[in-house]
Coordinates of C-alpha atoms and ligand atoms in Angstrom, one line a residue:
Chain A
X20 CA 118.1 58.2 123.0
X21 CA 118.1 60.5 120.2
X22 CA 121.3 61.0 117.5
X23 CA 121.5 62.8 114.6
X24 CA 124.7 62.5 112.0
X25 CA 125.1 65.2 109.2
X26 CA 121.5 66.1 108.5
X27 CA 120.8 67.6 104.6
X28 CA 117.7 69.0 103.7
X29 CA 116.8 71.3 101.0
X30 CA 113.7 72.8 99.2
X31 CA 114.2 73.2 95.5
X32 CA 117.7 75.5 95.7
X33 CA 117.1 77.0 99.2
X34 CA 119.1 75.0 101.5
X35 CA 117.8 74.5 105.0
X36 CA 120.1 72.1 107.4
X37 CA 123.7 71.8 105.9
X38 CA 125.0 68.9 107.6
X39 CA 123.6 69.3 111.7
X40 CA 124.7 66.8 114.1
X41 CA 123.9 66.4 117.7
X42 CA 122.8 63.9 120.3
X43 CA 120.1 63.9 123.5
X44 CA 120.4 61.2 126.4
X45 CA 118.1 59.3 128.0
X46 CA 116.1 62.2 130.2
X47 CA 117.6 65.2 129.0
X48 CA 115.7 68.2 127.8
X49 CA 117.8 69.5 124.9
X50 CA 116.6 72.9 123.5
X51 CA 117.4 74.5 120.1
X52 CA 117.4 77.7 119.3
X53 CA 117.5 79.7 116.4
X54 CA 115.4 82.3 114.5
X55 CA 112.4 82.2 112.6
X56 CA 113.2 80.6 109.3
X57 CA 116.3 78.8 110.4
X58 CA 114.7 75.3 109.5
X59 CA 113.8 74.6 113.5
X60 CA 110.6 73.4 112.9
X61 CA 112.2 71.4 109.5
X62 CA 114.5 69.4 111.8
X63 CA 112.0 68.0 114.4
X64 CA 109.4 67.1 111.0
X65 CA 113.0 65.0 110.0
X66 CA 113.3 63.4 113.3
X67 CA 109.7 62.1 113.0
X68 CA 109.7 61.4 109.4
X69 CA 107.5 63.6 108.8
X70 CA 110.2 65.0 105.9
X71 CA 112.4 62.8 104.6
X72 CA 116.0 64.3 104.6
X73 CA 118.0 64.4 101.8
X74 CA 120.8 62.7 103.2
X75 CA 122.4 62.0 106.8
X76 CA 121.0 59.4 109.3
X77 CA 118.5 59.6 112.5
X78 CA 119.0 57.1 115.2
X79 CA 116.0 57.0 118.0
X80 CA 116.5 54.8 120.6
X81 CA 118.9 52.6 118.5
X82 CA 116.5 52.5 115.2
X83 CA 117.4 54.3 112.0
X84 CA 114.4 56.2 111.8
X85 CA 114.8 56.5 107.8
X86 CA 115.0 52.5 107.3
X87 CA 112.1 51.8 108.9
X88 CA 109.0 50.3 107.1
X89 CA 105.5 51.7 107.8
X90 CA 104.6 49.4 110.8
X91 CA 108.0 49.7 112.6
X92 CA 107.5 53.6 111.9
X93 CA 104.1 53.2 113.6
X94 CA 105.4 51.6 116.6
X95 CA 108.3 54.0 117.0
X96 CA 105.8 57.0 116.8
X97 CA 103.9 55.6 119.6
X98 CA 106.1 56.2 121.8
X99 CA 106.7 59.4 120.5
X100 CA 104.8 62.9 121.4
X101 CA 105.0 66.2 118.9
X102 CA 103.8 69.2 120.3
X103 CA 102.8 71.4 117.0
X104 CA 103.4 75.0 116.5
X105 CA 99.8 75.6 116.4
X106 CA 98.9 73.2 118.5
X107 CA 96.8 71.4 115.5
X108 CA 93.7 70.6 117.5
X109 CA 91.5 68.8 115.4
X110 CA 88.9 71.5 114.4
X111 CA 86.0 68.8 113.8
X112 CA 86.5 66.7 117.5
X113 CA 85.8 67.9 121.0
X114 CA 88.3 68.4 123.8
X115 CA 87.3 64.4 124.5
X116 CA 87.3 62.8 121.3
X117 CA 91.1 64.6 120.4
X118 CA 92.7 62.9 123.3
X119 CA 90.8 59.8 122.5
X120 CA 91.4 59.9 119.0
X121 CA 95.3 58.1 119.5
X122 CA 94.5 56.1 121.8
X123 CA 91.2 54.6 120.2
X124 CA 93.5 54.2 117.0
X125 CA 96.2 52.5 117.9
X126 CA 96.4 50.9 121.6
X127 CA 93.6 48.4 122.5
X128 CA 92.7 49.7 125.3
X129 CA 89.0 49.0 127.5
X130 CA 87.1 52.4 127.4
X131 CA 87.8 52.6 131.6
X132 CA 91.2 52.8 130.9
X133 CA 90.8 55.6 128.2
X134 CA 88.5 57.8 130.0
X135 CA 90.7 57.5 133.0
X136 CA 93.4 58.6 130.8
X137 CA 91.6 61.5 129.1
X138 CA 90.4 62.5 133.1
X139 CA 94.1 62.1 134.1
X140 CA 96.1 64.3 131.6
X141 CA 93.4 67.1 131.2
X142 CA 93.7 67.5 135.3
X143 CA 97.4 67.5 134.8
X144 CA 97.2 70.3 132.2
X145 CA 94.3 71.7 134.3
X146 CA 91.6 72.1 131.7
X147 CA 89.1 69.4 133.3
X148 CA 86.3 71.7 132.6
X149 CA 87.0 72.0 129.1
X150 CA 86.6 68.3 128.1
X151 CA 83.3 68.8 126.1
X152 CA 84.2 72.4 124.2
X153 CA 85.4 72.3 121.0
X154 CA 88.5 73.6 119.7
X155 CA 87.2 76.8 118.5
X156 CA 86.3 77.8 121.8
X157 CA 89.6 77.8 123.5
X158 CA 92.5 80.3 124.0
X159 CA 95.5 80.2 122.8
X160 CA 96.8 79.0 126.0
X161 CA 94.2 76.4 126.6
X162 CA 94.8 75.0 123.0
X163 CA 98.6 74.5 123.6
X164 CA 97.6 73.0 127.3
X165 CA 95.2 70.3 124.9
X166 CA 97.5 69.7 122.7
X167 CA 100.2 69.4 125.0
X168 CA 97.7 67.0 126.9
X169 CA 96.9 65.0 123.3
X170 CA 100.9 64.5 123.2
X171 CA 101.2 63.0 126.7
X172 CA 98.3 60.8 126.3
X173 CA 100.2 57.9 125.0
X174 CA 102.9 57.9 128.0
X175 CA 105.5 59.2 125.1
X176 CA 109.0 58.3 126.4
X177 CA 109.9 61.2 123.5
X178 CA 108.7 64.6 123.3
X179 CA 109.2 67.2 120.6
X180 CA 107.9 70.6 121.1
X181 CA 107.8 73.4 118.5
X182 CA 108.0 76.4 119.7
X183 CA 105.6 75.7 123.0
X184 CA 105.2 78.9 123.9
X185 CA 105.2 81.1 120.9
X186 CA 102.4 83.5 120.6
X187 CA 101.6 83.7 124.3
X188 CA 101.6 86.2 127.1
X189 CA 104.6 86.0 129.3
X190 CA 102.3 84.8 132.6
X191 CA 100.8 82.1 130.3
X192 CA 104.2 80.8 128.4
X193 CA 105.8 80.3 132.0
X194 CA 103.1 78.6 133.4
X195 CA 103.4 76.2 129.8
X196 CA 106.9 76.0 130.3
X197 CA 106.9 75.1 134.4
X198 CA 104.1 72.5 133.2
X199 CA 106.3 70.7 130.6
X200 CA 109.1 70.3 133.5
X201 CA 106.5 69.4 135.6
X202 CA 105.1 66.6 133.1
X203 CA 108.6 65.6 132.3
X204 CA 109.4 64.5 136.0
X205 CA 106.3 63.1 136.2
X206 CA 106.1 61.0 133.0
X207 CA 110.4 60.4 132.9
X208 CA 110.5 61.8 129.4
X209 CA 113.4 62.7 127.2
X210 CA 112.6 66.1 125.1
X211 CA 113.9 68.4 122.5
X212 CA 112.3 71.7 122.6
X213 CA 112.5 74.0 119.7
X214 CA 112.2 77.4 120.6
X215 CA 113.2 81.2 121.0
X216 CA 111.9 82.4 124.4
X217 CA 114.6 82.2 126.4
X218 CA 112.6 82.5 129.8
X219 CA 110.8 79.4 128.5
X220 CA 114.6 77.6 127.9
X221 CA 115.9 78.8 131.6
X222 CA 113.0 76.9 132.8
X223 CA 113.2 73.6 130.8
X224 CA 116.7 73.1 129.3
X225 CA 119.2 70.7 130.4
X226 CA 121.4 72.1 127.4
X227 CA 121.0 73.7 124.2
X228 CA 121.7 74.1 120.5
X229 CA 121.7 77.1 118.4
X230 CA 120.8 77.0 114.7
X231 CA 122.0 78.7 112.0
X232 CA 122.4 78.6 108.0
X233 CA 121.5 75.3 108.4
X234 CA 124.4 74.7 110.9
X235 CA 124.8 74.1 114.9
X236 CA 126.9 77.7 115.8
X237 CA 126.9 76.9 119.4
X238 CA 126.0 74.3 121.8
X239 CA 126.1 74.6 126.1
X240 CA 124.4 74.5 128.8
X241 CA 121.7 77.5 128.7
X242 CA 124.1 79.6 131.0
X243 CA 127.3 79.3 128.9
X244 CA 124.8 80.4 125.8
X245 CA 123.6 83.5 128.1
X246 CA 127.0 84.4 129.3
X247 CA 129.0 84.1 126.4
X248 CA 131.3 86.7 125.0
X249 CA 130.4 85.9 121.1
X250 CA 129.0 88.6 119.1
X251 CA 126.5 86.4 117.5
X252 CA 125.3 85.0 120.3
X253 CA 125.2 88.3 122.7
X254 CA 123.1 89.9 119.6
X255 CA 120.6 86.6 119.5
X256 CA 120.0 87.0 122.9
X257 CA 119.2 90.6 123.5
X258 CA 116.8 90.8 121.1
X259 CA 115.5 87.9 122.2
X260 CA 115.0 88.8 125.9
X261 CA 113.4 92.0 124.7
X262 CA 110.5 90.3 122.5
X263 CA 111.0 86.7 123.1
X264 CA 107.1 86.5 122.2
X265 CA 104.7 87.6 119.1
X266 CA 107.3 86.0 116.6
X267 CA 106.5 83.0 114.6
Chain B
X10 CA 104.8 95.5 72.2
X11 CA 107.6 92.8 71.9
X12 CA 107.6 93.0 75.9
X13 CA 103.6 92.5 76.2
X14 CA 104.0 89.6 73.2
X15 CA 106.8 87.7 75.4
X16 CA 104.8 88.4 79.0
X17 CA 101.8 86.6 77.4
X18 CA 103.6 83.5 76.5
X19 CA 105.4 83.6 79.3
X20 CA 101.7 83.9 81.7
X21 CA 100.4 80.9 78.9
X22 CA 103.8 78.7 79.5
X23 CA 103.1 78.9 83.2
X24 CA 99.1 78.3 83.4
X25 CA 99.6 75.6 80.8
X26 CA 102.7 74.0 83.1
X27 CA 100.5 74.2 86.5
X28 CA 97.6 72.9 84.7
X29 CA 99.7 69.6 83.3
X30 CA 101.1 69.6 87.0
X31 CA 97.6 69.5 88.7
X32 CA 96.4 66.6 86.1
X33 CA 99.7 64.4 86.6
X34 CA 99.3 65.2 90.6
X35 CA 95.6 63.8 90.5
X36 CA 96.4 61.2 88.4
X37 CA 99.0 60.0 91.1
X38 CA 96.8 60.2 93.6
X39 CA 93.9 58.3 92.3
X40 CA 96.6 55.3 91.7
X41 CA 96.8 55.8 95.5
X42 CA 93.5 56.1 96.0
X43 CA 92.7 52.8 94.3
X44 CA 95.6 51.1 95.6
X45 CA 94.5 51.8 99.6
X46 CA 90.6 51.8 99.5
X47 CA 90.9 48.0 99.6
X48 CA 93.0 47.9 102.7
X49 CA 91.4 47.5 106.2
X50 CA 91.0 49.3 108.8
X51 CA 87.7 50.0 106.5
X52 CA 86.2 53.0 108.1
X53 CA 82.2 52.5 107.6
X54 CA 81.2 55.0 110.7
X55 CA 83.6 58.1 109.1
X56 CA 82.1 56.8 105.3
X57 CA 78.5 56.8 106.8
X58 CA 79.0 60.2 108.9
X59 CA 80.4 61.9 105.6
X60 CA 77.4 60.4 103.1
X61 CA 74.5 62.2 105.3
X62 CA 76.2 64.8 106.3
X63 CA 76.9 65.5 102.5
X64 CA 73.6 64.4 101.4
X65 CA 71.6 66.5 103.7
X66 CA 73.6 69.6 102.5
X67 CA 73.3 69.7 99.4
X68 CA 69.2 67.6 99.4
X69 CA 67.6 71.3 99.8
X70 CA 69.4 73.0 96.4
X71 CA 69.3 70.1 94.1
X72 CA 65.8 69.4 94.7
X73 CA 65.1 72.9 94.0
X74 CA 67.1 73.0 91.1
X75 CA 65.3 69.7 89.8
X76 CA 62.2 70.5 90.2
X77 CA 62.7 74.0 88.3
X78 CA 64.9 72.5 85.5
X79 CA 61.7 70.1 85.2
X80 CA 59.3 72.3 85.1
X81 CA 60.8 74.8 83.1
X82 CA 61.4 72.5 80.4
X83 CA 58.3 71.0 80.1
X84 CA 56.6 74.7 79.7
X85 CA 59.3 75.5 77.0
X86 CA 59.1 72.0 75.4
X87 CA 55.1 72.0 75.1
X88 CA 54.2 74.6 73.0
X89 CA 57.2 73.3 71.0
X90 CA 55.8 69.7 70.2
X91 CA 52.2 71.1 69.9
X92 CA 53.3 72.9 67.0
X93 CA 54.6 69.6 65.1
X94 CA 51.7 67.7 66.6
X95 CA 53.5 65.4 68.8
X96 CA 52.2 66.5 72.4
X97 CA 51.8 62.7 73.4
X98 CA 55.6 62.5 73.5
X99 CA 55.7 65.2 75.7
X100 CA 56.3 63.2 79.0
X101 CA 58.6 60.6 77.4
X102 CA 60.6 63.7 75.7
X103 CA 61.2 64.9 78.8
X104 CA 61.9 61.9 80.9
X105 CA 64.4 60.4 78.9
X106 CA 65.9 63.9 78.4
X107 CA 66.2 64.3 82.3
X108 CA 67.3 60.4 83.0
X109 CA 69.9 60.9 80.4
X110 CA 71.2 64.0 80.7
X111 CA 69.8 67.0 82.6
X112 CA 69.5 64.9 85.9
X113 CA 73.1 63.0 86.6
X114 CA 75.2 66.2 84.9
X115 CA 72.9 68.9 87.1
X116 CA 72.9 67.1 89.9
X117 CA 76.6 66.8 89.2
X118 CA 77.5 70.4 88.9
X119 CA 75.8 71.7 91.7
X120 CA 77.5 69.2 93.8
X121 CA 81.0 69.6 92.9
X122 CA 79.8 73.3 93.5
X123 CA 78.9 72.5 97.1
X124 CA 80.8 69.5 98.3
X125 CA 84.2 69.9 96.1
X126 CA 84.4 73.2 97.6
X127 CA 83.7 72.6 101.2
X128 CA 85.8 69.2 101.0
X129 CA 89.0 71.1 99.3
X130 CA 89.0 73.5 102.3
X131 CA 88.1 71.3 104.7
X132 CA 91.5 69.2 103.8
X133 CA 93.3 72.4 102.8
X134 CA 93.0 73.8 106.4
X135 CA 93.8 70.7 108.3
X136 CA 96.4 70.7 105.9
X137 CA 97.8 74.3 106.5
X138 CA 97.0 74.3 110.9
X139 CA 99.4 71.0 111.2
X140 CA 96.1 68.5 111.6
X141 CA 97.2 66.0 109.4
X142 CA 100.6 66.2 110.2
X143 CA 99.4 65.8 113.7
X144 CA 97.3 62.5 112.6
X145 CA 100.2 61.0 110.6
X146 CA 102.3 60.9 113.8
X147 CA 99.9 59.4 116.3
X148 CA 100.1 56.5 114.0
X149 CA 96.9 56.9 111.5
X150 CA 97.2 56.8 108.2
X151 CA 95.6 60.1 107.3
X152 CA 94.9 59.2 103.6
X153 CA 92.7 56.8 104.7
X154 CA 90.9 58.3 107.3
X155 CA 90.3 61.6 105.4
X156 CA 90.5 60.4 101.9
X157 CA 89.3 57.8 101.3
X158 CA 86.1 58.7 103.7
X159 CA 85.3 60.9 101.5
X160 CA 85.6 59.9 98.4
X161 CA 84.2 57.0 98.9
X162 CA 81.4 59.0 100.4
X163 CA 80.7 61.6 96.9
X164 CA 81.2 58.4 94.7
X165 CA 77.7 56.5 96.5
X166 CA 76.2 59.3 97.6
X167 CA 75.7 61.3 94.4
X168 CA 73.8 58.9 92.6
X169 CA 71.3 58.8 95.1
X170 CA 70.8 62.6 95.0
X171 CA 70.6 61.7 91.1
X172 CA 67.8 59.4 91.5
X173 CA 65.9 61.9 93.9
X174 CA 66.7 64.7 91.4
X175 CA 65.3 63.2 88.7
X176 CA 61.9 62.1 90.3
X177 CA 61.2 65.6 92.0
X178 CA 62.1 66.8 88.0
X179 CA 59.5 64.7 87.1
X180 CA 56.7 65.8 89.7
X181 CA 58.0 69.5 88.4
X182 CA 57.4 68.7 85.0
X183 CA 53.9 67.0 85.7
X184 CA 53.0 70.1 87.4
X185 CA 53.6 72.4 84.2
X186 CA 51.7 70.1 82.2
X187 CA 48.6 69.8 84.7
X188 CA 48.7 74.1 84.5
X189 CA 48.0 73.5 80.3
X190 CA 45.9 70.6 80.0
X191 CA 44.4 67.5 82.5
X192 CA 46.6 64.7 83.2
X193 CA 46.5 62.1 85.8
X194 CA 49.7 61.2 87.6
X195 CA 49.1 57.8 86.9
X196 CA 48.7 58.7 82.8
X197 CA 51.9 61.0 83.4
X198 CA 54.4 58.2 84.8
X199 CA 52.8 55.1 82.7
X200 CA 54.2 56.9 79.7
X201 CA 57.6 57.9 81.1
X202 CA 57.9 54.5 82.7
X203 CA 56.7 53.2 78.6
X204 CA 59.6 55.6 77.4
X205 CA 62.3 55.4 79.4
X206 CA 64.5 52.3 78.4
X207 CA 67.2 50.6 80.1
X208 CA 69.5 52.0 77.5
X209 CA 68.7 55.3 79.2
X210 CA 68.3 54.8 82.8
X211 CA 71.3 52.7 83.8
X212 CA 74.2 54.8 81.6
X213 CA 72.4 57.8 83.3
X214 CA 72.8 56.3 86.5
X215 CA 76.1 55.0 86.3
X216 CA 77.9 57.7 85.1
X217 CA 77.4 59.4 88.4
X218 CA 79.5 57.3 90.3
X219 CA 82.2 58.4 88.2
X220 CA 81.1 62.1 88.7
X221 CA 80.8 61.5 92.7
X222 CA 84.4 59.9 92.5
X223 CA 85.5 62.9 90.6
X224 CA 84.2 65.5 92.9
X225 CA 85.4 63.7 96.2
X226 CA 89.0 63.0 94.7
X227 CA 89.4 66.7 93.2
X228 CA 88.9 68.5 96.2
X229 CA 90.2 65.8 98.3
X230 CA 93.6 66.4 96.1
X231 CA 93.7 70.0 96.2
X232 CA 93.0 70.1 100.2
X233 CA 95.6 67.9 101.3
X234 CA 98.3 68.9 99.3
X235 CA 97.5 72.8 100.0
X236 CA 99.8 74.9 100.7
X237 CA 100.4 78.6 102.1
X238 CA 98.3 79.2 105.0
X239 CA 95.0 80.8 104.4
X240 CA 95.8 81.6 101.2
X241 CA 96.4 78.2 100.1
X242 CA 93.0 77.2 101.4
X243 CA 90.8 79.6 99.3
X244 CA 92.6 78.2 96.8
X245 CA 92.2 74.8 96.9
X246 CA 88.6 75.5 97.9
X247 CA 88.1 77.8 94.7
X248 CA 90.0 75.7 92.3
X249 CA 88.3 72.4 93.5
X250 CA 85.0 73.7 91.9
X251 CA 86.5 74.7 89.0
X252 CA 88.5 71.8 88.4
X253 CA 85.9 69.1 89.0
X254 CA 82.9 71.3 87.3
X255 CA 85.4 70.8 84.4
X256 CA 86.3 67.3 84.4
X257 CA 82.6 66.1 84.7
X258 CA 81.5 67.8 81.6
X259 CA 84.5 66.5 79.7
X260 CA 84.0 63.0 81.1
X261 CA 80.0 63.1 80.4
X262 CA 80.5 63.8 76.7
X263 CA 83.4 60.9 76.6
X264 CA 80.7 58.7 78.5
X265 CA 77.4 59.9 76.0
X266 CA 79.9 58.9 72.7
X267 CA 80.6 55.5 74.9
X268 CA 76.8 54.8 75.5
X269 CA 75.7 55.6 72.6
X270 CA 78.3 53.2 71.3
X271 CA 77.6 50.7 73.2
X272 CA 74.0 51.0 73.2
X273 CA 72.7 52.4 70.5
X274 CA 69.3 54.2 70.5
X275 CA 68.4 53.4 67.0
X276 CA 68.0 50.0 66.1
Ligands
ADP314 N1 107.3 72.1 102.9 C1 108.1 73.1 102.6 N2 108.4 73.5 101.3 C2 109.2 74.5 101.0 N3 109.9 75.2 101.8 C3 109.7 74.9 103.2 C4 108.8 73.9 103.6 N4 108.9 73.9 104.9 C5 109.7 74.8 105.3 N5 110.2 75.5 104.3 C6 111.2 76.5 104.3 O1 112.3 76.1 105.2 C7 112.7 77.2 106.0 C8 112.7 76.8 107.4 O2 111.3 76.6 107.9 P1 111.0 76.3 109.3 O3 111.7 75.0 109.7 O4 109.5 76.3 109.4 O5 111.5 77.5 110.2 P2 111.5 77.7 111.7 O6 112.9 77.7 112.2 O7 110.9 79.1 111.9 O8 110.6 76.7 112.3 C9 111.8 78.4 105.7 O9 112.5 79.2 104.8 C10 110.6 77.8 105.0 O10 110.2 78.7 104.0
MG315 MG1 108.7 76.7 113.1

């Protein structure tokens, strides 16, 4: 579904991936972690093009991502959903006219079909009260559950997920993290997660990555990271279970 | 001394750099501007939504503004032409002065003021929260959708506010001359509509397109290529008014030199 040989990509003289390889099948949820800084959230803007890498090669389902031109780019991101950081609600729409806003843009679809939709994944993300409010009048929580909503509009066969559960309570970020399992199955998506709440990985992760200085340290299923005897890793991990929330 | 001497050129190398940067960065994306405001999908609804909205918030201040500048001219102008016996050139003075000048460049300044501004951090915080990352990837072409709207929007919409600005000038000045002496309205506009020329009206008018394009592109610049969070976006906001205040006075007095050439006054 998803490989990615010898990634570069630096800004100015700070160098953030140094040559980072790795590969998701179809249906797997991969999860990377690393710390903040590490060039997590640099990786999944290269997957998407939304950074151009300075060298090293992207293949998503089959497609070189980088030789693309702009309407075989388009086509590819259709069937591709990015969670942001943030969430990145647009500030100016309603709950309504965000998850309308890809579907009026780019699939003709009969206005049935997209209110169904809209009806759909806000009761799968249980906000259907919440369809008129604007941005500014949500949570935290209820943004990500939007957003999250907004990225599964399109029947995404990809997701990528920054960080889903940064910033949240603990109650809150599990309930996120059971309902991205819970969409997976339900929508039979493949999905890397970049994160570093490692509650939130136990729940999701098929297998993981870690990142660091722009490298892949260590790669396992979640349980071979956790039980591992290396220093580095041991070290991550603590201080990760201890405030695996708050962090950017 | 040396120190201080050295920090100074060093603080002048680096404003004069970012300010080269900033004028080679706009100048890039105006190509791009001109090169994708012919392509469909050609968004009338967003253009249409973006002219009222900015027309309607910025109606209130320049009518003000216009109808002050009018009729504070008119009671500083008066005693003025009284004195070398010209008073019957007092209304044509002062409308070819506001259909000129005082009208389009006012009007002008107060809207880069306003719109610039609120444009710049508009962009500059959908920049910063992800948005137009998050539009990019669901497969529309942000530039179009949020730049060109808009400046496409400032350029029409300005010189409408122009036209508006310079009539309610015109109703202020008639009012500071009805305080002095009696003057019909009708009197009042037959001799601006006898002084003002096509060789003042339609350079006047005109040149406000290129202020509305300069307004919309400048803050339409700095927004979407802000950067550091919040920061970033009082910045772009801030400099935005700056910028564009700038660049319309030094485009007016290129485009007075170019009327005037063009069509001269004196024959
Ligand atoms: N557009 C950019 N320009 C310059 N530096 C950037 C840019 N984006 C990210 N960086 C830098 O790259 C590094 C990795 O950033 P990021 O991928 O956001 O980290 P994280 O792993 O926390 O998501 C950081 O040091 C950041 O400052
Ligand atoms: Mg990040």
């Amino acid at each position: 579904m998803v490989e990615i040989k010898d990634l570069h990509k630096s800004f100015d003289d700070l160098v953030v991936l140094n040559g980072v390889s790795f590969s998701v099948e179809m249906g797997q949820n991969m999860v990377v972690f690393g710390r903040s800084g590490t060039g997590k959230s640099v990786l999944l803007k290269c997957l998407i093009r939304l950074m151009i890498p300075d060298s090293g090669e992207i293949f998503i389902k089959d497609k070189n991502v980088l030789n693309l031109n702009r309407k075989e780019l388009n086509d590819l991101r259709k069937d591709i959903g990015f969670l942001f950081q943030g969430s990145a609600l647009y500030d100016s729409m309603s709950v309504r006219e965000n998850l309308e806003f890809p579907l009026i843009r780019n699939f003709s679809l009969e206005q049935d079909e997209i209110d169904d939709r809209v009806h759909r994944v806000l009761e799968a993300v249980d906000l259907s009260d919440a369809i008129d409010k604007m941005p500014s009048e949500l949570s935290g929580g209820m943004r990500k559950r939007v957003g999250l909503a907004r990225s599964i509009i399109t029947e995404p066969k990809l997701m990528l997920y920054d960080e889903p559960t940064t910033g949240l309570d603990p109650i809150t970020s599990k309930e996120i993290s059971t309902l991205i399992v819970d969409l997976q199955h339900a929508f039979k998506m493949t999905s890397i997660v970049v994160t570093h709440d490692v509650l939130c990985a136990k729940i999701i992760a098929d297998c993981a990555i870690v990142l660091d200085g722009g490298h892949i340290v260590h790669e396992g299923t979640i349980e071979e990271l956790l039980t591992a005897e290396d220093p580095f890793l041991k070290n991550f991990f603590s201080d990760e279970v201890i405030n695996n929330n708050g962090r950017d | 001394m040396k120190f201080q001497k050295d920090k100074l050129f060093a603080v002048t190398q680096h404003r004069l750099s970012s300010f080269f940067e900033t004028l080679a960065g706009l100048s890039i994306f105006s190509i791009r501007f001109s090169k994708e405001v012919f392509l469909p999908p050609y968004e009338g609804v967003e253009i249409r939504k973006h002219m009222i909205e900015l027309g309607m918030k910025t109606l209130p201040i320049v009518g003000v503004t216009g109808f002050i500048i009018g009729l504070v001219m008119t009671m500083q102008l008066q005693p003025v032409l009284q004195r070398f016996g010209a008073e019957a050139f007092l209304p044509g003075a002062i409308a070819i002065t506001i259909v000129r000048e005082l009208g389009p460049v006012i009007t002008a300044l107060i809207f880069a003021g306003r719109v610039s501004s609120g444009i710049g951090a508009e962009l500059g915080s959908m920049r910063v929260t992800e948005q137009i990352d998050a539009m990019e990837v669901s497969g529309v072409n942000p530039f179009r959708f949020l730049v060109v709207t808009r400046v496409v929007a400032t350029t029409f919409i300005l010189p409408i506010l122009t036209v508006y600005v310079i009539f309610i000038s015109l109703v202020g000045s008639y009012i500071a001359v009805v305080l002095v002496q009696n003057m019909t309205w009708e009197y009042f506009t037959g001799r601006v509509i006898f002084a003002v020329e096509f060789a003042d009206a339609v350079p006047g008018i005109l040149k406000t397109f290129i202020f509305g394009y300069i307004v919309g592109i400048v803050g339409a610049y700095l927004g979407f290529n802000a950067k550091n969070g919040t920061e970033g976006v009082g910045k772009a906001s801030t400099t935005s008014v700056v910028a564009s205040s700038l660049l319309i006075l030094i485009f007016d007095m290129v485009l007075v030199k170019l009327t005037l050439w063009l069509w001269p006054t004196v024959k």
